[in-house]
Amino acid sequence: MSDRFAYDLEDVDTVTVGTVGPPGRRSFLLQAAQGGSLLTVGLEKEQAAALAAGLARLLNLLRREDPDHAANLQPANGSMDLVQPFQEAFRVGSIGLGVDEQRHRVLMVLHELGMEEEDETEEDAGLPPGGRARLSLRYDQALDLVQHIPAVVSGGRPNCPACGEPLDEGHRCQRRNGHH
């Protein structure tokens, strides 16, 4: 394990994003497993959507830059189900994406939201404080996330056609003077 990361999962066996709870009160989770280790972190719906978009852009770049390994990608078709327990190691504040060019892996670095770190080293200067996790994914696992996350994000409450806010029992549409 790296000193820079509280969680350092090389070559994850599985990685997924899912939710727990009913629409309107869903909690979004990212999970990764490697061997007997399971990492679960909490994230926002918008972060999940941005992760899918960022991975899609990265895979498109890799198709041009690393065609031998990324041009004809097929989904890994691994399980995208969350695994219990749903204990969050931390809540994600920011997500960084990169590539390990020698190993042909997508790197995902997750930074904890709002934690203060007392002993910041020179090597860590400029990184957000708090817990960090690094995940190393195969390209096909990243493609699975790109295809899976939009369905998870859209699985909540429908949006009001007038204002775009989620429709629920208490919705008072401003564009329609307080009426659905």
PDB file of N, CA and C in Angstrom, residues 62-146:
ATOM      1  N   LEU A  62      -8.138   7.359 -25.427  1.00  0.00           N
ATOM      2  CA  LEU A  62      -7.327   6.139 -25.457  1.00  0.00           C
ATOM      3  C   LEU A  62      -7.519   5.349 -26.747  1.00  0.00           C
ATOM      4  N   ARG A  63      -8.702   5.405 -27.321  1.00  0.00           N
ATOM      5  CA  ARG A  63      -8.936   4.704 -28.591  1.00  0.00           C
ATOM      6  C   ARG A  63      -8.009   5.245 -29.686  1.00  0.00           C
ATOM      7  N   ARG A  64      -7.683   6.543 -29.598  1.00  0.00           N
ATOM      8  CA  ARG A  64      -6.756   7.143 -30.564  1.00  0.00           C
ATOM      9  C   ARG A  64      -5.301   6.968 -30.148  1.00  0.00           C
ATOM     10  N   GLU A  65      -5.024   7.148 -28.850  1.00  0.00           N
ATOM     11  CA  GLU A  65      -3.652   7.148 -28.348  1.00  0.00           C
ATOM     12  C   GLU A  65      -3.095   5.747 -28.083  1.00  0.00           C
ATOM     13  N   ASP A  66      -3.962   4.793 -27.764  1.00  0.00           N
ATOM     14  CA  ASP A  66      -3.526   3.431 -27.433  1.00  0.00           C
ATOM     15  C   ASP A  66      -4.434   2.443 -28.186  1.00  0.00           C
ATOM     16  N   PRO A  67      -4.451   2.533 -29.528  1.00  0.00           N
ATOM     17  CA  PRO A  67      -5.400   1.718 -30.300  1.00  0.00           C
ATOM     18  C   PRO A  67      -5.205   0.212 -30.146  1.00  0.00           C
ATOM     19  N   ASP A  68      -3.993  -0.239 -29.895  1.00  0.00           N
ATOM     20  CA  ASP A  68      -3.774  -1.679 -29.732  1.00  0.00           C
ATOM     21  C   ASP A  68      -4.529  -2.249 -28.531  1.00  0.00           C
ATOM     22  N   HIS A  69      -4.770  -1.412 -27.532  1.00  0.00           N
ATOM     23  CA  HIS A  69      -5.424  -1.893 -26.311  1.00  0.00           C
ATOM     24  C   HIS A  69      -6.823  -1.315 -26.108  1.00  0.00           C
ATOM     25  N   ALA A  70      -7.183  -0.255 -26.823  1.00  0.00           N
ATOM     26  CA  ALA A  70      -8.460   0.406 -26.544  1.00  0.00           C
ATOM     27  C   ALA A  70      -9.376   0.567 -27.752  1.00  0.00           C
ATOM     28  N   ALA A  71      -8.892   0.325 -28.959  1.00  0.00           N
ATOM     29  CA  ALA A  71      -9.702   0.614 -30.147  1.00  0.00           C
ATOM     30  C   ALA A  71     -10.955  -0.252 -30.240  1.00  0.00           C
ATOM     31  N   ASN A  72     -10.850  -1.517 -29.943  1.00  0.00           N
ATOM     32  CA  ASN A  72     -11.988  -2.431 -30.091  1.00  0.00           C
ATOM     33  C   ASN A  72     -12.490  -2.920 -28.744  1.00  0.00           C
ATOM     34  N   LEU A  73     -12.650  -1.997 -27.825  1.00  0.00           N
ATOM     35  CA  LEU A  73     -13.073  -2.369 -26.473  1.00  0.00           C
ATOM     36  C   LEU A  73     -14.451  -3.005 -26.465  1.00  0.00           C
ATOM     37  N   GLN A  74     -14.577  -4.035 -25.680  1.00  0.00           N
ATOM     38  CA  GLN A  74     -15.861  -4.676 -25.411  1.00  0.00           C
ATOM     39  C   GLN A  74     -16.086  -4.610 -23.903  1.00  0.00           C
ATOM     40  N   PRO A  75     -17.345  -4.499 -23.475  1.00  0.00           N
ATOM     41  CA  PRO A  75     -17.600  -4.461 -22.037  1.00  0.00           C
ATOM     42  C   PRO A  75     -17.088  -5.723 -21.351  1.00  0.00           C
ATOM     43  N   ALA A  76     -16.673  -5.589 -20.097  1.00  0.00           N
ATOM     44  CA  ALA A  76     -16.229  -6.740 -19.312  1.00  0.00           C
ATOM     45  C   ALA A  76     -17.420  -7.579 -18.874  1.00  0.00           C
ATOM     46  N   ASN A  77     -18.590  -6.940 -18.815  1.00  0.00           N
ATOM     47  CA  ASN A  77     -19.837  -7.593 -18.398  1.00  0.00           C
ATOM     48  C   ASN A  77     -19.727  -8.234 -17.025  1.00  0.00           C
ATOM     49  N   GLY A  78     -18.982  -7.594 -16.139  1.00  0.00           N
ATOM     50  CA  GLY A  78     -18.912  -8.056 -14.756  1.00  0.00           C
ATOM     51  C   GLY A  78     -20.164  -7.625 -14.012  1.00  0.00           C
ATOM     52  N   SER A  79     -20.337  -8.152 -12.814  1.00  0.00           N
ATOM     53  CA  SER A  79     -21.479  -7.775 -11.989  1.00  0.00           C
ATOM     54  C   SER A  79     -21.373  -6.297 -11.623  1.00  0.00           C
ATOM     55  N   MET A  80     -22.465  -5.593 -11.771  1.00  0.00           N
ATOM     56  CA  MET A  80     -22.497  -4.179 -11.415  1.00  0.00           C
ATOM     57  C   MET A  80     -23.329  -3.957 -10.153  1.00  0.00           C
ATOM     58  N   ASP A  81     -23.615  -5.045  -9.419  1.00  0.00           N
ATOM     59  CA  ASP A  81     -24.382  -4.956  -8.187  1.00  0.00           C
ATOM     60  C   ASP A  81     -23.483  -4.532  -7.036  1.00  0.00           C
ATOM     61  N   LEU A  82     -24.038  -3.714  -6.131  1.00  0.00           N
ATOM     62  CA  LEU A  82     -23.326  -3.379  -4.911  1.00  0.00           C
ATOM     63  C   LEU A  82     -23.283  -4.603  -4.004  1.00  0.00           C
ATOM     64  N   VAL A  83     -22.244  -4.677  -3.191  1.00  0.00           N
ATOM     65  CA  VAL A  83     -22.057  -5.785  -2.269  1.00  0.00           C
ATOM     66  C   VAL A  83     -22.139  -5.238  -0.844  1.00  0.00           C
ATOM     67  N   GLN A  84     -22.859  -5.931   0.007  1.00  0.00           N
ATOM     68  CA  GLN A  84     -22.933  -5.508   1.401  1.00  0.00           C
ATOM     69  C   GLN A  84     -21.658  -5.893   2.123  1.00  0.00           C
ATOM     70  N   PRO A  85     -21.212  -5.209   3.122  1.00  0.00           N
ATOM     71  CA  PRO A  85     -21.884  -4.102   3.794  1.00  0.00           C
ATOM     72  C   PRO A  85     -21.683  -2.780   3.033  1.00  0.00           C
ATOM     73  N   PHE A  86     -22.601  -1.868   3.257  1.00  0.00           N
ATOM     74  CA  PHE A  86     -22.559  -0.571   2.584  1.00  0.00           C
ATOM     75  C   PHE A  86     -21.912   0.482   3.481  1.00  0.00           C
ATOM     76  N   GLN A  87     -20.881   0.115   4.185  1.00  0.00           N
ATOM     77  CA  GLN A  87     -20.187   1.014   5.097  1.00  0.00           C
ATOM     78  C   GLN A  87     -19.239   1.910   4.308  1.00  0.00           C
ATOM     79  N   GLU A  88     -19.502   3.224   4.337  1.00  0.00           N
ATOM     80  CA  GLU A  88     -18.662   4.178   3.607  1.00  0.00           C
ATOM     81  C   GLU A  88     -17.333   4.381   4.327  1.00  0.00           C
ATOM     82  N   ALA A  89     -16.246   4.239   3.593  1.00  0.00           N
ATOM     83  CA  ALA A  89     -14.920   4.554   4.135  1.00  0.00           C
ATOM     84  C   ALA A  89     -14.777   6.064   4.270  1.00  0.00           C
ATOM     85  N   PHE A  90     -15.317   6.798   3.299  1.00  0.00           N
ATOM     86  CA  PHE A  90     -15.349   8.254   3.333  1.00  0.00           C
ATOM     87  C   PHE A  90     -16.285   8.758   2.256  1.00  0.00           C
ATOM     88  N   ARG A  91     -16.569  10.045   2.303  1.00  0.00           N
ATOM     89  CA  ARG A  91     -17.402  10.718   1.310  1.00  0.00           C
ATOM     90  C   ARG A  91     -16.454  11.406   0.329  1.00  0.00           C
ATOM     91  N   VAL A  92     -16.700  11.240  -0.954  1.00  0.00           N
ATOM     92  CA  VAL A  92     -15.815  11.771  -1.993  1.00  0.00           C
ATOM     93  C   VAL A  92     -16.024  13.274  -2.170  1.00  0.00           C
ATOM     94  N   GLY A  93     -14.910  13.998  -2.175  1.00  0.00           N
ATOM     95  CA  GLY A  93     -14.943  15.422  -2.480  1.00  0.00           C
ATOM     96  C   GLY A  93     -14.557  15.689  -3.922  1.00  0.00           C
ATOM     97  N   SER A  94     -13.522  14.982  -4.396  1.00  0.00           N
ATOM     98  CA  SER A  94     -13.104  15.155  -5.792  1.00  0.00           C
ATOM     99  C   SER A  94     -12.584  13.829  -6.339  1.00  0.00           C
ATOM    100  N   ILE A  95     -12.658  13.735  -7.670  1.00  0.00           N
ATOM    101  CA  ILE A  95     -12.236  12.532  -8.376  1.00  0.00           C
ATOM    102  C   ILE A  95     -11.260  12.941  -9.468  1.00  0.00           C
ATOM    103  N   GLY A  96     -10.132  12.263  -9.522  1.00  0.00           N
ATOM    104  CA  GLY A  96      -9.161  12.492 -10.586  1.00  0.00           C
ATOM    105  C   GLY A  96      -9.030  11.238 -11.439  1.00  0.00           C
ATOM    106  N   LEU A  97      -8.878  11.431 -12.732  1.00  0.00           N
ATOM    107  CA  LEU A  97      -8.708  10.308 -13.659  1.00  0.00           C
ATOM    108  C   LEU A  97      -7.368  10.433 -14.366  1.00  0.00           C
ATOM    109  N   GLY A  98      -6.750   9.305 -14.625  1.00  0.00           N
ATOM    110  CA  GLY A  98      -5.482   9.285 -15.334  1.00  0.00           C
ATOM    111  C   GLY A  98      -5.287   7.941 -16.000  1.00  0.00           C
ATOM    112  N   VAL A  99      -4.099   7.763 -16.570  1.00  0.00           N
ATOM    113  CA  VAL A  99      -3.792   6.530 -17.294  1.00  0.00           C
ATOM    114  C   VAL A  99      -2.407   6.051 -16.888  1.00  0.00           C
ATOM    115  N   ASP A 100      -2.297   4.768 -16.628  1.00  0.00           N
ATOM    116  CA  ASP A 100      -1.001   4.112 -16.458  1.00  0.00           C
ATOM    117  C   ASP A 100      -0.669   3.560 -17.843  1.00  0.00           C
ATOM    118  N   GLU A 101       0.156   4.275 -18.594  1.00  0.00           N
ATOM    119  CA  GLU A 101       0.427   3.930 -19.994  1.00  0.00           C
ATOM    120  C   GLU A 101       1.166   2.616 -20.147  1.00  0.00           C
ATOM    121  N   GLN A 102       2.058   2.298 -19.204  1.00  0.00           N
ATOM    122  CA  GLN A 102       2.804   1.044 -19.315  1.00  0.00           C
ATOM    123  C   GLN A 102       1.916  -0.171 -19.087  1.00  0.00           C
ATOM    124  N   ARG A 103       0.980  -0.069 -18.166  1.00  0.00           N
ATOM    125  CA  ARG A 103       0.135  -1.206 -17.811  1.00  0.00           C
ATOM    126  C   ARG A 103      -1.230  -1.165 -18.500  1.00  0.00           C
ATOM    127  N   HIS A 104      -1.507  -0.099 -19.243  1.00  0.00           N
ATOM    128  CA  HIS A 104      -2.776   0.056 -19.962  1.00  0.00           C
ATOM    129  C   HIS A 104      -3.953  -0.032 -18.999  1.00  0.00           C
ATOM    130  N   ARG A 105      -3.926   0.835 -17.996  1.00  0.00           N
ATOM    131  CA  ARG A 105      -4.959   0.887 -16.971  1.00  0.00           C
ATOM    132  C   ARG A 105      -5.443   2.316 -16.808  1.00  0.00           C
ATOM    133  N   VAL A 106      -6.707   2.436 -16.448  1.00  0.00           N
ATOM    134  CA  VAL A 106      -7.271   3.723 -16.054  1.00  0.00           C
ATOM    135  C   VAL A 106      -7.059   3.847 -14.554  1.00  0.00           C
ATOM    136  N   LEU A 107      -6.560   4.993 -14.121  1.00  0.00           N
ATOM    137  CA  LEU A 107      -6.370   5.262 -12.703  1.00  0.00           C
ATOM    138  C   LEU A 107      -7.435   6.236 -12.234  1.00  0.00           C
ATOM    139  N   MET A 108      -8.055   5.915 -11.126  1.00  0.00           N
ATOM    140  CA  MET A 108      -9.057   6.777 -10.520  1.00  0.00           C
ATOM    141  C   MET A 108      -8.562   7.104  -9.115  1.00  0.00           C
ATOM    142  N   VAL A 109      -8.450   8.386  -8.820  1.00  0.00           N
ATOM    143  CA  VAL A 109      -8.021   8.826  -7.496  1.00  0.00           C
ATOM    144  C   VAL A 109      -9.183   9.571  -6.857  1.00  0.00           C
ATOM    145  N   LEU A 110      -9.562   9.106  -5.670  1.00  0.00           N
ATOM    146  CA  LEU A 110     -10.692   9.662  -4.935  1.00  0.00           C
ATOM    147  C   LEU A 110     -10.161  10.391  -3.709  1.00  0.00           C
ATOM    148  N   HIS A 111     -10.584  11.642  -3.530  1.00  0.00           N
ATOM    149  CA  HIS A 111     -10.156  12.450  -2.391  1.00  0.00           C
ATOM    150  C   HIS A 111     -11.340  12.659  -1.467  1.00  0.00           C
ATOM    151  N   GLU A 112     -11.101  12.510  -0.178  1.00  0.00           N
ATOM    152  CA  GLU A 112     -12.153  12.663   0.817  1.00  0.00           C
ATOM    153  C   GLU A 112     -12.616  14.109   0.927  1.00  0.00           C
ATOM    154  N   LEU A 113     -13.902  14.265   1.155  1.00  0.00           N
ATOM    155  CA  LEU A 113     -14.518  15.579   1.304  1.00  0.00           C
ATOM    156  C   LEU A 113     -14.232  16.166   2.677  1.00  0.00           C
ATOM    157  N   GLY A 114     -13.676  17.371   2.709  1.00  0.00           N
ATOM    158  CA  GLY A 114     -13.614  18.185   3.905  1.00  0.00           C
ATOM    159  C   GLY A 114     -12.770  17.736   5.073  1.00  0.00           C
ATOM    160  N   MET A 115     -11.828  16.835   4.886  1.00  0.00           N
ATOM    161  CA  MET A 115     -10.985  16.416   6.001  1.00  0.00           C
ATOM    162  C   MET A 115      -9.708  17.247   6.021  1.00  0.00           C
ATOM    163  N   GLU A 116      -9.235  17.541   7.211  1.00  0.00           N
ATOM    164  CA  GLU A 116      -7.969  18.255   7.369  1.00  0.00           C
ATOM    165  C   GLU A 116      -6.858  17.241   7.604  1.00  0.00           C
ATOM    166  N   GLU A 117      -5.745  17.445   6.950  1.00  0.00           N
ATOM    167  CA  GLU A 117      -4.587  16.580   7.157  1.00  0.00           C
ATOM    168  C   GLU A 117      -3.503  17.400   7.837  1.00  0.00           C
ATOM    169  N   GLU A 118      -3.044  16.920   9.001  1.00  0.00           N
ATOM    170  CA  GLU A 118      -2.067  17.674   9.781  1.00  0.00           C
ATOM    171  C   GLU A 118      -0.659  17.595   9.206  1.00  0.00           C
ATOM    172  N   ASP A 119      -0.258  16.407   8.762  1.00  0.00           N
ATOM    173  CA  ASP A 119       1.122  16.206   8.316  1.00  0.00           C
ATOM    174  C   ASP A 119       1.210  16.123   6.799  1.00  0.00           C
ATOM    175  N   GLU A 120       1.063  17.238   6.131  1.00  0.00           N
ATOM    176  CA  GLU A 120       1.166  17.236   4.672  1.00  0.00           C
ATOM    177  C   GLU A 120       2.634  17.251   4.283  1.00  0.00           C
ATOM    178  N   THR A 121       3.040  16.312   3.462  1.00  0.00           N
ATOM    179  CA  THR A 121       4.424  16.266   3.016  1.00  0.00           C
ATOM    180  C   THR A 121       4.568  17.092   1.759  1.00  0.00           C
ATOM    181  N   GLU A 122       5.811  17.351   1.375  1.00  0.00           N
ATOM    182  CA  GLU A 122       6.067  18.080   0.145  1.00  0.00           C
ATOM    183  C   GLU A 122       5.469  17.366  -1.059  1.00  0.00           C
ATOM    184  N   GLU A 123       5.531  16.034  -1.047  1.00  0.00           N
ATOM    185  CA  GLU A 123       5.018  15.234  -2.152  1.00  0.00           C
ATOM    186  C   GLU A 123       3.498  15.391  -2.302  1.00  0.00           C
ATOM    187  N   ASP A 124       2.808  15.629  -1.159  1.00  0.00           N
ATOM    188  CA  ASP A 124       1.355  15.769  -1.166  1.00  0.00           C
ATOM    189  C   ASP A 124       0.897  17.210  -1.357  1.00  0.00           C
ATOM    190  N   ALA A 125       1.819  18.163  -1.390  1.00  0.00           N
ATOM    191  CA  ALA A 125       1.443  19.568  -1.527  1.00  0.00           C
ATOM    192  C   ALA A 125       0.602  19.766  -2.783  1.00  0.00           C
ATOM    193  N   GLY A 126      -0.458  20.490  -2.627  1.00  0.00           N
ATOM    194  CA  GLY A 126      -1.344  20.757  -3.758  1.00  0.00           C
ATOM    195  C   GLY A 126      -2.468  19.746  -3.890  1.00  0.00           C
ATOM    196  N   LEU A 127      -2.397  18.613  -3.172  1.00  0.00           N
ATOM    197  CA  LEU A 127      -3.475  17.633  -3.197  1.00  0.00           C
ATOM    198  C   LEU A 127      -4.512  18.011  -2.149  1.00  0.00           C
ATOM    199  N   PRO A 128      -5.779  17.757  -2.414  1.00  0.00           N
ATOM    200  CA  PRO A 128      -6.777  18.028  -1.387  1.00  0.00           C
ATOM    201  C   PRO A 128      -6.466  17.235  -0.121  1.00  0.00           C
ATOM    202  N   PRO A 129      -6.756  17.813   1.076  1.00  0.00           N
ATOM    203  CA  PRO A 129      -6.458  17.122   2.322  1.00  0.00           C
ATOM    204  C   PRO A 129      -7.412  15.947   2.549  1.00  0.00           C
ATOM    205  N   GLY A 130      -7.049  15.072   3.510  1.00  0.00           N
ATOM    206  CA  GLY A 130      -7.935  13.986   3.909  1.00  0.00           C
ATOM    207  C   GLY A 130      -7.569  12.665   3.291  1.00  0.00           C
ATOM    208  N   GLY A 131      -8.498  11.691   3.397  1.00  0.00           N
ATOM    209  CA  GLY A 131      -8.276  10.354   2.883  1.00  0.00           C
ATOM    210  C   GLY A 131      -8.215  10.326   1.369  1.00  0.00           C
ATOM    211  N   ARG A 132      -7.453   9.377   0.871  1.00  0.00           N
ATOM    212  CA  ARG A 132      -7.326   9.214  -0.575  1.00  0.00           C
ATOM    213  C   ARG A 132      -7.388   7.743  -0.914  1.00  0.00           C
ATOM    214  N   ALA A 133      -7.971   7.451  -2.061  1.00  0.00           N
ATOM    215  CA  ALA A 133      -7.991   6.082  -2.569  1.00  0.00           C
ATOM    216  C   ALA A 133      -7.569   6.114  -4.023  1.00  0.00           C
ATOM    217  N   ARG A 134      -6.817   5.088  -4.419  1.00  0.00           N
ATOM    218  CA  ARG A 134      -6.416   4.952  -5.821  1.00  0.00           C
ATOM    219  C   ARG A 134      -6.896   3.596  -6.309  1.00  0.00           C
ATOM    220  N   LEU A 135      -7.586   3.615  -7.450  1.00  0.00           N
ATOM    221  CA  LEU A 135      -8.095   2.392  -8.066  1.00  0.00           C
ATOM    222  C   LEU A 135      -7.466   2.255  -9.441  1.00  0.00           C
ATOM    223  N   SER A 136      -7.033   1.057  -9.769  1.00  0.00           N
ATOM    224  CA  SER A 136      -6.477   0.761 -11.082  1.00  0.00           C
ATOM    225  C   SER A 136      -7.458  -0.169 -11.796  1.00  0.00           C
ATOM    226  N   LEU A 137      -8.034   0.311 -12.918  1.00  0.00           N
ATOM    227  CA  LEU A 137      -9.064  -0.430 -13.650  1.00  0.00           C
ATOM    228  C   LEU A 137      -8.580  -0.793 -15.044  1.00  0.00           C
ATOM    229  N   ARG A 138      -9.004  -1.944 -15.517  1.00  0.00           N
ATOM    230  CA  ARG A 138      -8.790  -2.275 -16.926  1.00  0.00           C
ATOM    231  C   ARG A 138      -9.695  -1.352 -17.755  1.00  0.00           C
ATOM    232  N   TYR A 139      -9.327  -1.170 -19.013  1.00  0.00           N
ATOM    233  CA  TYR A 139     -10.127  -0.323 -19.895  1.00  0.00           C
ATOM    234  C   TYR A 139     -11.563  -0.829 -20.014  1.00  0.00           C
ATOM    235  N   ASP A 140     -11.758  -2.158 -20.076  1.00  0.00           N
ATOM    236  CA  ASP A 140     -13.118  -2.676 -20.223  1.00  0.00           C
ATOM    237  C   ASP A 140     -13.947  -2.450 -18.958  1.00  0.00           C
ATOM    238  N   GLN A 141     -13.323  -2.400 -17.797  1.00  0.00           N
ATOM    239  CA  GLN A 141     -14.054  -2.080 -16.576  1.00  0.00           C
ATOM    240  C   GLN A 141     -14.500  -0.619 -16.595  1.00  0.00           C
ATOM    241  N   ALA A 142     -13.658   0.261 -17.116  1.00  0.00           N
ATOM    242  CA  ALA A 142     -14.039   1.662 -17.251  1.00  0.00           C
ATOM    243  C   ALA A 142     -15.216   1.794 -18.221  1.00  0.00           C
ATOM    244  N   LEU A 143     -15.200   1.023 -19.302  1.00  0.00           N
ATOM    245  CA  LEU A 143     -16.310   1.034 -20.252  1.00  0.00           C
ATOM    246  C   LEU A 143     -17.597   0.559 -19.583  1.00  0.00           C
ATOM    247  N   ASP A 144     -17.519  -0.463 -18.741  1.00  0.00           N
ATOM    248  CA  ASP A 144     -18.701  -0.915 -17.997  1.00  0.00           C
ATOM    249  C   ASP A 144     -19.292   0.220 -17.176  1.00  0.00           C
ATOM    250  N   LEU A 145     -18.435   1.005 -16.504  1.00  0.00           N
ATOM    251  CA  LEU A 145     -18.930   2.138 -15.714  1.00  0.00           C
ATOM    252  C   LEU A 145     -19.596   3.181 -16.604  1.00  0.00           C
ATOM    253  N   VAL A 146     -18.983   3.462 -17.751  1.00  0.00           N
ATOM    254  CA  VAL A 146     -19.551   4.444 -18.689  1.00  0.00           C
ATOM    255  C   VAL A 146     -20.957   4.022 -19.110  1.00  0.00           C
TER     256      VAL A 146
END
